[in-house]
Structures are given as structure tokens and as C-alpha cells.
Amino acid sequence: MQQEFHEIFVKYHEIITLGVYGTAIGLMLIGLYAVLMKKNLVKIVIGLSILDAGLHLLFIGIGYVQGGTAPIFSPGYEDAGSKMVDPVPQALVLTAIVIGFAVTAVALSLIIRLYKHHHTAKIDQIKSLKW
Amino acid sequence: MIYIAILIIMGVLLLATAIFAVTHRDLLFAVIATGIISLILSLFFYLLQAPDVALTEAAIGIALTTIIFVITIRNTTRDEDEIIDKKNEKL
């Protein structure tokens, strides 16, 4: 089944590449719309997280090699180095996921502090410069 | 051919869930839609031969991010426009 899977992946590589890139860029555009146009602060952080997701998908799509296997050396696959997918974008995305979680946590804690002070979470009603 | 169909269906589902998460007024529904985006994204990573990234995305994206968003919504407000909350404290 794995062999058949890879044959199909090689055959329809163009469609897969176009689909993955299109989905990633669409996700990034939707997230950018939410960041720029929404008034609610929680909605803005949701948009930021969607933008992050699109960026991660774009990176993994760039690192994908036609018909490659996962970049893991296992017994019996010692010569698999030439047909692996690129492991460098995967390591970058692995770090970026954790950093994105930390950024989300900091932003949400700031939102809670702002709400306790101003009793609103909408950016067009927070008018004071100091808090 | 079935894998191509699965990938295309997953891509369309991903974009539809993202649009739902951005446009829906109830913030709790939007946060749950964000968790579903992470779920489909981890399936994408598995199909693109990145199983370690898929595991990390499943753990952090689905569980932890949803939990901290729900804590924030509980401490602030659930309605995006804050109209219903000020009248009777509940949506």
C-alpha cells in the first residue's frame, strides 16, 4: 500500500503541489484579513494563529520531495538518504509551532489585562494611551 | 486517485473552516473552528511525510491553544460585538 501511495504521489505531483501551495496561501490571506479588519482582540489573535498555520503548511510543502519518505533512518532503510523529503523545513516548522504557541499565550494574557482595565475587548473603544 | 481526492477535500475543508473561524460572531465557536483547522493541518503534515511535525501540531495546536483561548474567553467576553453580554451576561 505504501508503494502504491508513492506511485500515485509521483504521478500527480503537480496537482498536489498546486493544491498545497494554494491552500497555504489562501489560509495566509484569510488570517491577514482577520488581523487587519477585525475589531475584537480575540478575533485578531485567532487570525494570527490562522496565518501561522498557513505559513507552516507552505514551509512543509516547499520541503516536500517527489515520492520521498519521512526523514527517519530505520533498520532496513539505510540507503534511504537519497529519497527522503527535506528535513530542514520540518525542523524549522517544529520550532515555529512552539514559538507560535508562546506568542499566542502572551497576546492572550495581555488581552485579559486590557479587559480587566477597560471592560471591553474591542480596539475601537480603547482610547487611552496609558493603562 | 483517491489520495488526490482526499487532499483536495481536506484543502477545501481547511479553507472553509478558516472562513468560519474568522466570520462567526460567537467566539467560542470560532475557537473550536481553530482547533479543527489544526486537526486537518496535522493530517496534511502526515500526508506530506512530516510525522514529527504532525505530532507536535496535534498536541499543541489542538489541545493547548484551544485551552488557553477558552480561558481567555471565560475571563473576557464571548460575543464578538459585546452586545448580548452587557444585557444579560450570557449568550
PDB file of C-alpha atoms in Angstrom:
ATOM      1  CA  MET A   1       0.000   0.000   0.000  1.00  0.00           C
ATOM      2  CA  GLN A   2       2.871   2.350   0.791  1.00  0.00           C
ATOM      3  CA  GLN A   3       4.393   1.625  -2.628  1.00  0.00           C
ATOM      4  CA  GLU A   4       1.127   2.371  -4.388  1.00  0.00           C
ATOM      5  CA  PHE A   5       0.793   5.558  -2.372  1.00  0.00           C
ATOM      6  CA  HIS A   6       4.178   6.786  -3.576  1.00  0.00           C
ATOM      7  CA  GLU A   7       3.485   5.874  -7.194  1.00  0.00           C
ATOM      8  CA  ILE A   8       0.326   7.928  -7.124  1.00  0.00           C
ATOM      9  CA  PHE A   9       2.169  10.772  -5.431  1.00  0.00           C
ATOM     10  CA  VAL A  10       4.813  10.806  -8.175  1.00  0.00           C
ATOM     11  CA  LYS A  11       2.167  10.688 -10.893  1.00  0.00           C
ATOM     12  CA  TYR A  12       0.052  13.538  -9.632  1.00  0.00           C
ATOM     13  CA  HIS A  13       2.849  15.606  -8.136  1.00  0.00           C
ATOM     14  CA  GLU A  14       1.840  18.759  -9.964  1.00  0.00           C
ATOM     15  CA  ILE A  15      -1.730  18.677  -8.662  1.00  0.00           C
ATOM     16  CA  ILE A  16      -0.555  18.034  -5.105  1.00  0.00           C
ATOM     17  CA  THR A  17       1.983  20.875  -5.242  1.00  0.00           C
ATOM     18  CA  LEU A  18      -0.546  23.330  -6.627  1.00  0.00           C
ATOM     19  CA  GLY A  19      -3.198  22.259  -4.116  1.00  0.00           C
ATOM     20  CA  VAL A  20      -0.896  22.533  -1.107  1.00  0.00           C
ATOM     21  CA  TYR A  21       0.518  25.923  -2.151  1.00  0.00           C
ATOM     22  CA  GLY A  22      -2.956  27.254  -2.942  1.00  0.00           C
ATOM     23  CA  THR A  23      -4.350  26.096   0.387  1.00  0.00           C
ATOM     24  CA  ALA A  24      -1.400  27.594   2.287  1.00  0.00           C
ATOM     25  CA  ILE A  25      -1.628  30.977   0.546  1.00  0.00           C
ATOM     26  CA  GLY A  26      -5.412  31.022   0.979  1.00  0.00           C
ATOM     27  CA  LEU A  27      -5.029  30.377   4.723  1.00  0.00           C
ATOM     28  CA  MET A  28      -2.456  33.168   4.993  1.00  0.00           C
ATOM     29  CA  LEU A  29      -4.761  35.603   3.175  1.00  0.00           C
ATOM     30  CA  ILE A  30      -7.730  34.733   5.415  1.00  0.00           C
ATOM     31  CA  GLY A  31      -5.573  35.221   8.529  1.00  0.00           C
ATOM     32  CA  LEU A  32      -4.247  38.536   7.214  1.00  0.00           C
ATOM     33  CA  TYR A  33      -7.828  39.710   6.587  1.00  0.00           C
ATOM     34  CA  ALA A  34      -8.753  38.868  10.188  1.00  0.00           C
ATOM     35  CA  VAL A  35      -5.691  40.656  11.589  1.00  0.00           C
ATOM     36  CA  LEU A  36      -6.306  43.810   9.555  1.00  0.00           C
ATOM     37  CA  MET A  37     -10.103  44.119   9.527  1.00  0.00           C
ATOM     38  CA  LYS A  38     -11.480  42.683  12.787  1.00  0.00           C
ATOM     39  CA  LYS A  39     -12.198  44.879  15.791  1.00  0.00           C
ATOM     40  CA  ASN A  40     -12.251  42.260  18.547  1.00  0.00           C
ATOM     41  CA  LEU A  41      -8.852  41.443  20.068  1.00  0.00           C
ATOM     42  CA  VAL A  42      -9.546  37.703  20.471  1.00  0.00           C
ATOM     43  CA  LYS A  43     -10.551  37.583  16.795  1.00  0.00           C
ATOM     44  CA  ILE A  44      -7.247  39.248  15.863  1.00  0.00           C
ATOM     45  CA  VAL A  45      -5.280  36.582  17.754  1.00  0.00           C
ATOM     46  CA  ILE A  46      -7.353  33.872  16.025  1.00  0.00           C
ATOM     47  CA  GLY A  47      -6.364  35.446  12.695  1.00  0.00           C
ATOM     48  CA  LEU A  48      -2.709  35.478  13.751  1.00  0.00           C
ATOM     49  CA  SER A  49      -2.904  31.768  14.568  1.00  0.00           C
ATOM     50  CA  ILE A  50      -4.506  31.003  11.171  1.00  0.00           C
ATOM     51  CA  LEU A  51      -1.729  32.992   9.440  1.00  0.00           C
ATOM     52  CA  ASP A  52       0.818  30.895  11.353  1.00  0.00           C
ATOM     53  CA  ALA A  53      -0.879  27.688  10.210  1.00  0.00           C
ATOM     54  CA  GLY A  54      -0.734  28.758   6.566  1.00  0.00           C
ATOM     55  CA  LEU A  55       2.957  29.610   6.861  1.00  0.00           C
ATOM     56  CA  HIS A  56       3.727  26.195   8.382  1.00  0.00           C
ATOM     57  CA  LEU A  57       1.865  24.428   5.586  1.00  0.00           C
ATOM     58  CA  LEU A  58       3.771  26.475   2.964  1.00  0.00           C
ATOM     59  CA  PHE A  59       7.129  25.508   4.515  1.00  0.00           C
ATOM     60  CA  ILE A  60       6.294  21.803   4.659  1.00  0.00           C
ATOM     61  CA  GLY A  61       5.042  21.993   1.065  1.00  0.00           C
ATOM     62  CA  ILE A  62       8.328  23.583  -0.066  1.00  0.00           C
ATOM     63  CA  GLY A  63      10.361  20.855   1.660  1.00  0.00           C
ATOM     64  CA  TYR A  64       8.358  18.028   0.095  1.00  0.00           C
ATOM     65  CA  VAL A  65      10.298  15.954  -2.446  1.00  0.00           C
ATOM     66  CA  GLN A  66       8.582  13.992  -5.179  1.00  0.00           C
ATOM     67  CA  GLY A  67       7.946  10.474  -3.879  1.00  0.00           C
ATOM     68  CA  GLY A  68      10.086  10.982  -0.791  1.00  0.00           C
ATOM     69  CA  THR A  69       9.818   9.160   2.513  1.00  0.00           C
ATOM     70  CA  ALA A  70       9.813  10.609   6.022  1.00  0.00           C
ATOM     71  CA  PRO A  71      13.344  11.714   7.100  1.00  0.00           C
ATOM     72  CA  ILE A  72      13.866   8.865   9.576  1.00  0.00           C
ATOM     73  CA  PHE A  73      16.590   6.230   9.320  1.00  0.00           C
ATOM     74  CA  SER A  74      15.181   2.850  10.349  1.00  0.00           C
ATOM     75  CA  PRO A  75      16.702  -0.654  10.179  1.00  0.00           C
ATOM     76  CA  GLY A  76      16.485  -1.912   6.606  1.00  0.00           C
ATOM     77  CA  TYR A  77      16.335   1.580   5.120  1.00  0.00           C
ATOM     78  CA  GLU A  78      19.998   2.612   5.448  1.00  0.00           C
ATOM     79  CA  ASP A  79      20.160   3.782   1.804  1.00  0.00           C
ATOM     80  CA  ALA A  80      17.082   5.958   2.114  1.00  0.00           C
ATOM     81  CA  GLY A  81      19.060   9.233   2.256  1.00  0.00           C
ATOM     82  CA  SER A  82      18.604   9.997  -1.428  1.00  0.00           C
ATOM     83  CA  LYS A  83      14.799   9.704  -1.450  1.00  0.00           C
ATOM     84  CA  MET A  84      13.880  11.491   1.745  1.00  0.00           C
ATOM     85  CA  VAL A  85      11.959  14.730   1.980  1.00  0.00           C
ATOM     86  CA  ASP A  86      13.973  17.749   3.123  1.00  0.00           C
ATOM     87  CA  PRO A  87      14.273  17.649   6.950  1.00  0.00           C
ATOM     88  CA  VAL A  88      15.413  21.275   7.395  1.00  0.00           C
ATOM     89  CA  PRO A  89      11.991  22.971   6.844  1.00  0.00           C
ATOM     90  CA  GLN A  90      10.447  20.364   9.121  1.00  0.00           C
ATOM     91  CA  ALA A  91      12.847  21.280  11.938  1.00  0.00           C
ATOM     92  CA  LEU A  92      12.119  24.985  11.348  1.00  0.00           C
ATOM     93  CA  VAL A  93       8.358  24.392  11.455  1.00  0.00           C
ATOM     94  CA  LEU A  94       8.699  22.276  14.595  1.00  0.00           C
ATOM     95  CA  THR A  95      10.367  25.236  16.317  1.00  0.00           C
ATOM     96  CA  ALA A  96       7.919  27.746  14.818  1.00  0.00           C
ATOM     97  CA  ILE A  97       4.888  25.841  16.188  1.00  0.00           C
ATOM     98  CA  VAL A  98       6.208  26.054  19.752  1.00  0.00           C
ATOM     99  CA  ILE A  99       7.180  29.725  19.388  1.00  0.00           C
ATOM    100  CA  GLY A 100       3.749  30.482  17.898  1.00  0.00           C
ATOM    101  CA  PHE A 101       2.100  28.911  20.940  1.00  0.00           C
ATOM    102  CA  ALA A 102       4.198  31.099  23.263  1.00  0.00           C
ATOM    103  CA  VAL A 103       3.314  34.242  21.267  1.00  0.00           C
ATOM    104  CA  THR A 104      -0.387  33.332  21.424  1.00  0.00           C
ATOM    105  CA  ALA A 105      -0.188  32.831  25.193  1.00  0.00           C
ATOM    106  CA  VAL A 106       1.485  36.223  25.756  1.00  0.00           C
ATOM    107  CA  ALA A 107      -1.038  38.003  23.499  1.00  0.00           C
ATOM    108  CA  LEU A 108      -3.996  36.409  25.280  1.00  0.00           C
ATOM    109  CA  SER A 109      -2.655  37.341  28.724  1.00  0.00           C
ATOM    110  CA  LEU A 110      -2.331  40.954  27.508  1.00  0.00           C
ATOM    111  CA  ILE A 111      -5.948  40.796  26.289  1.00  0.00           C
ATOM    112  CA  ILE A 112      -7.111  39.654  29.743  1.00  0.00           C
ATOM    113  CA  ARG A 113      -5.237  42.551  31.392  1.00  0.00           C
ATOM    114  CA  LEU A 114      -6.719  45.051  28.906  1.00  0.00           C
ATOM    115  CA  TYR A 115     -10.238  43.718  29.503  1.00  0.00           C
ATOM    116  CA  LYS A 116      -9.880  43.965  33.287  1.00  0.00           C
ATOM    117  CA  HIS A 117      -8.826  47.604  32.922  1.00  0.00           C
ATOM    118  CA  HIS A 118     -11.106  48.877  30.146  1.00  0.00           C
ATOM    119  CA  HIS A 119     -14.081  46.446  30.443  1.00  0.00           C
ATOM    120  CA  THR A 120     -14.022  45.926  26.680  1.00  0.00           C
ATOM    121  CA  ALA A 121     -12.066  43.852  24.173  1.00  0.00           C
ATOM    122  CA  LYS A 122     -12.733  45.984  21.100  1.00  0.00           C
ATOM    123  CA  ILE A 123      -9.848  48.060  19.827  1.00  0.00           C
ATOM    124  CA  ASP A 124     -12.018  50.983  18.676  1.00  0.00           C
ATOM    125  CA  GLN A 125     -13.295  51.523  22.223  1.00  0.00           C
ATOM    126  CA  ILE A 126      -9.895  51.502  23.921  1.00  0.00           C
ATOM    127  CA  LYS A 127      -8.918  55.124  23.530  1.00  0.00           C
ATOM    128  CA  SER A 128      -6.489  55.924  26.335  1.00  0.00           C
ATOM    129  CA  LEU A 129      -2.771  55.684  25.651  1.00  0.00           C
ATOM    130  CA  LYS A 130      -1.810  54.765  29.210  1.00  0.00           C
ATOM    131  CA  TRP A 131      -3.165  51.837  31.261  1.00  0.00           C
TER     132      TRP A 131
ATOM    133  CA  MET B   1      -6.542   8.886  -7.357  1.00  0.00           C
ATOM    134  CA  ILE B   2      -8.385   8.530  -4.051  1.00  0.00           C
ATOM    135  CA  TYR B   3      -5.467  10.277  -2.303  1.00  0.00           C
ATOM    136  CA  ILE B   4      -5.756  13.255  -4.614  1.00  0.00           C
ATOM    137  CA  ALA B   5      -9.463  13.428  -3.805  1.00  0.00           C
ATOM    138  CA  ILE B   6      -8.705  13.229  -0.054  1.00  0.00           C
ATOM    139  CA  LEU B   7      -6.107  16.003  -0.327  1.00  0.00           C
ATOM    140  CA  ILE B   8      -8.411  18.308  -2.308  1.00  0.00           C
ATOM    141  CA  ILE B   9     -11.336  17.677   0.059  1.00  0.00           C
ATOM    142  CA  MET B  10      -9.040  18.405   3.020  1.00  0.00           C
ATOM    143  CA  GLY B  11      -7.839  21.654   1.429  1.00  0.00           C
ATOM    144  CA  VAL B  12     -11.375  22.866   0.759  1.00  0.00           C
ATOM    145  CA  LEU B  13     -12.405  21.879   4.302  1.00  0.00           C
ATOM    146  CA  LEU B  14      -9.398  23.760   5.703  1.00  0.00           C
ATOM    147  CA  LEU B  15     -10.300  26.972   3.857  1.00  0.00           C
ATOM    148  CA  ALA B  16     -13.999  26.657   4.755  1.00  0.00           C
ATOM    149  CA  THR B  17     -13.178  26.154   8.449  1.00  0.00           C
ATOM    150  CA  ALA B  18     -10.827  29.158   8.365  1.00  0.00           C
ATOM    151  CA  ILE B  19     -13.546  31.366   6.853  1.00  0.00           C
ATOM    152  CA  PHE B  20     -15.992  30.113   9.503  1.00  0.00           C
ATOM    153  CA  ALA B  21     -13.482  30.867  12.280  1.00  0.00           C
ATOM    154  CA  VAL B  22     -12.942  34.400  11.014  1.00  0.00           C
ATOM    155  CA  THR B  23     -16.551  35.343  10.296  1.00  0.00           C
ATOM    156  CA  HIS B  24     -18.576  33.697  13.080  1.00  0.00           C
ATOM    157  CA  ARG B  25     -19.805  36.023  15.819  1.00  0.00           C
ATOM    158  CA  ASP B  26     -19.704  33.614  18.768  1.00  0.00           C
ATOM    159  CA  LEU B  27     -16.043  33.490  19.817  1.00  0.00           C
ATOM    160  CA  LEU B  28     -16.301  30.008  21.365  1.00  0.00           C
ATOM    161  CA  PHE B  29     -17.405  28.565  18.004  1.00  0.00           C
ATOM    162  CA  ALA B  30     -14.550  30.412  16.311  1.00  0.00           C
ATOM    163  CA  VAL B  31     -12.009  28.948  18.752  1.00  0.00           C
ATOM    164  CA  ILE B  32     -13.298  25.415  18.214  1.00  0.00           C
ATOM    165  CA  ALA B  33     -13.039  26.004  14.453  1.00  0.00           C
ATOM    166  CA  THR B  34      -9.387  26.997  15.025  1.00  0.00           C
ATOM    167  CA  GLY B  35      -8.856  23.630  16.735  1.00  0.00           C
ATOM    168  CA  ILE B  36     -10.411  21.850  13.736  1.00  0.00           C
ATOM    169  CA  ILE B  37      -8.005  23.774  11.453  1.00  0.00           C
ATOM    170  CA  SER B  38      -5.095  22.370  13.492  1.00  0.00           C
ATOM    171  CA  LEU B  39      -6.552  18.849  13.236  1.00  0.00           C
ATOM    172  CA  ILE B  40      -6.810  18.973   9.423  1.00  0.00           C
ATOM    173  CA  LEU B  41      -3.375  20.619   9.250  1.00  0.00           C
ATOM    174  CA  SER B  42      -1.783  17.771  11.202  1.00  0.00           C
ATOM    175  CA  LEU B  43      -3.357  15.290   8.752  1.00  0.00           C
ATOM    176  CA  PHE B  44      -1.807  17.384   5.938  1.00  0.00           C
ATOM    177  CA  PHE B  45       1.620  17.171   7.612  1.00  0.00           C
ATOM    178  CA  TYR B  46       1.283  13.398   7.917  1.00  0.00           C
ATOM    179  CA  LEU B  47       0.412  13.043   4.224  1.00  0.00           C
ATOM    180  CA  LEU B  48       3.378  15.304   3.299  1.00  0.00           C
ATOM    181  CA  GLN B  49       5.786  12.919   5.108  1.00  0.00           C
ATOM    182  CA  ALA B  50       6.393  15.005   8.235  1.00  0.00           C
ATOM    183  CA  PRO B  51       5.162  12.793  11.113  1.00  0.00           C
ATOM    184  CA  ASP B  52       7.073  14.620  13.885  1.00  0.00           C
ATOM    185  CA  VAL B  53       5.572  17.961  12.879  1.00  0.00           C
ATOM    186  CA  ALA B  54       2.146  16.300  12.732  1.00  0.00           C
ATOM    187  CA  LEU B  55       2.534  15.023  16.315  1.00  0.00           C
ATOM    188  CA  THR B  56       3.627  18.432  17.610  1.00  0.00           C
ATOM    189  CA  GLU B  57       0.831  20.226  15.782  1.00  0.00           C
ATOM    190  CA  ALA B  58      -1.714  17.741  17.152  1.00  0.00           C
ATOM    191  CA  ALA B  59      -0.546  18.194  20.745  1.00  0.00           C
ATOM    192  CA  ILE B  60      -0.012  21.968  20.774  1.00  0.00           C
ATOM    193  CA  GLY B  61      -2.461  23.181  18.137  1.00  0.00           C
ATOM    194  CA  ILE B  62      -5.487  21.136  19.123  1.00  0.00           C
ATOM    195  CA  ALA B  63      -5.160  20.865  22.898  1.00  0.00           C
ATOM    196  CA  LEU B  64      -3.077  23.682  24.387  1.00  0.00           C
ATOM    197  CA  THR B  65      -4.092  26.549  22.082  1.00  0.00           C
ATOM    198  CA  THR B  66      -7.795  25.748  22.461  1.00  0.00           C
ATOM    199  CA  ILE B  67      -7.442  25.591  26.253  1.00  0.00           C
ATOM    200  CA  ILE B  68      -5.765  28.991  26.574  1.00  0.00           C
ATOM    201  CA  PHE B  69      -8.286  30.561  24.167  1.00  0.00           C
ATOM    202  CA  VAL B  70     -11.174  29.160  26.224  1.00  0.00           C
ATOM    203  CA  ILE B  71      -9.601  30.519  29.424  1.00  0.00           C
ATOM    204  CA  THR B  72      -9.349  33.947  27.771  1.00  0.00           C
ATOM    205  CA  ILE B  73     -12.965  33.883  26.580  1.00  0.00           C
ATOM    206  CA  ARG B  74     -14.092  32.876  30.070  1.00  0.00           C
ATOM    207  CA  ASN B  75     -12.238  35.836  31.551  1.00  0.00           C
ATOM    208  CA  THR B  76     -13.349  38.369  28.946  1.00  0.00           C
ATOM    209  CA  THR B  77     -16.403  38.111  26.687  1.00  0.00           C
ATOM    210  CA  ARG B  78     -17.967  35.518  24.434  1.00  0.00           C
ATOM    211  CA  ASP B  79     -19.785  37.767  21.946  1.00  0.00           C
ATOM    212  CA  GLU B  80     -17.617  39.428  19.351  1.00  0.00           C
ATOM    213  CA  ASP B  81     -19.659  42.654  19.242  1.00  0.00           C
ATOM    214  CA  GLU B  82     -20.260  42.669  23.030  1.00  0.00           C
ATOM    215  CA  ILE B  83     -23.965  43.489  22.603  1.00  0.00           C
ATOM    216  CA  ILE B  84     -25.528  40.457  24.249  1.00  0.00           C
ATOM    217  CA  ASP B  85     -23.024  40.219  27.103  1.00  0.00           C
ATOM    218  CA  LYS B  86     -23.826  43.600  28.553  1.00  0.00           C
ATOM    219  CA  LYS B  87     -27.585  42.903  28.661  1.00  0.00           C
ATOM    220  CA  ASN B  88     -27.848  39.582  30.440  1.00  0.00           C
ATOM    221  CA  GLU B  89     -24.275  38.292  30.945  1.00  0.00           C
ATOM    222  CA  LYS B  90     -24.917  35.223  28.797  1.00  0.00           C
ATOM    223  CA  LEU B  91     -25.007  34.474  25.101  1.00  0.00           C
TER     224      LEU B  91
END
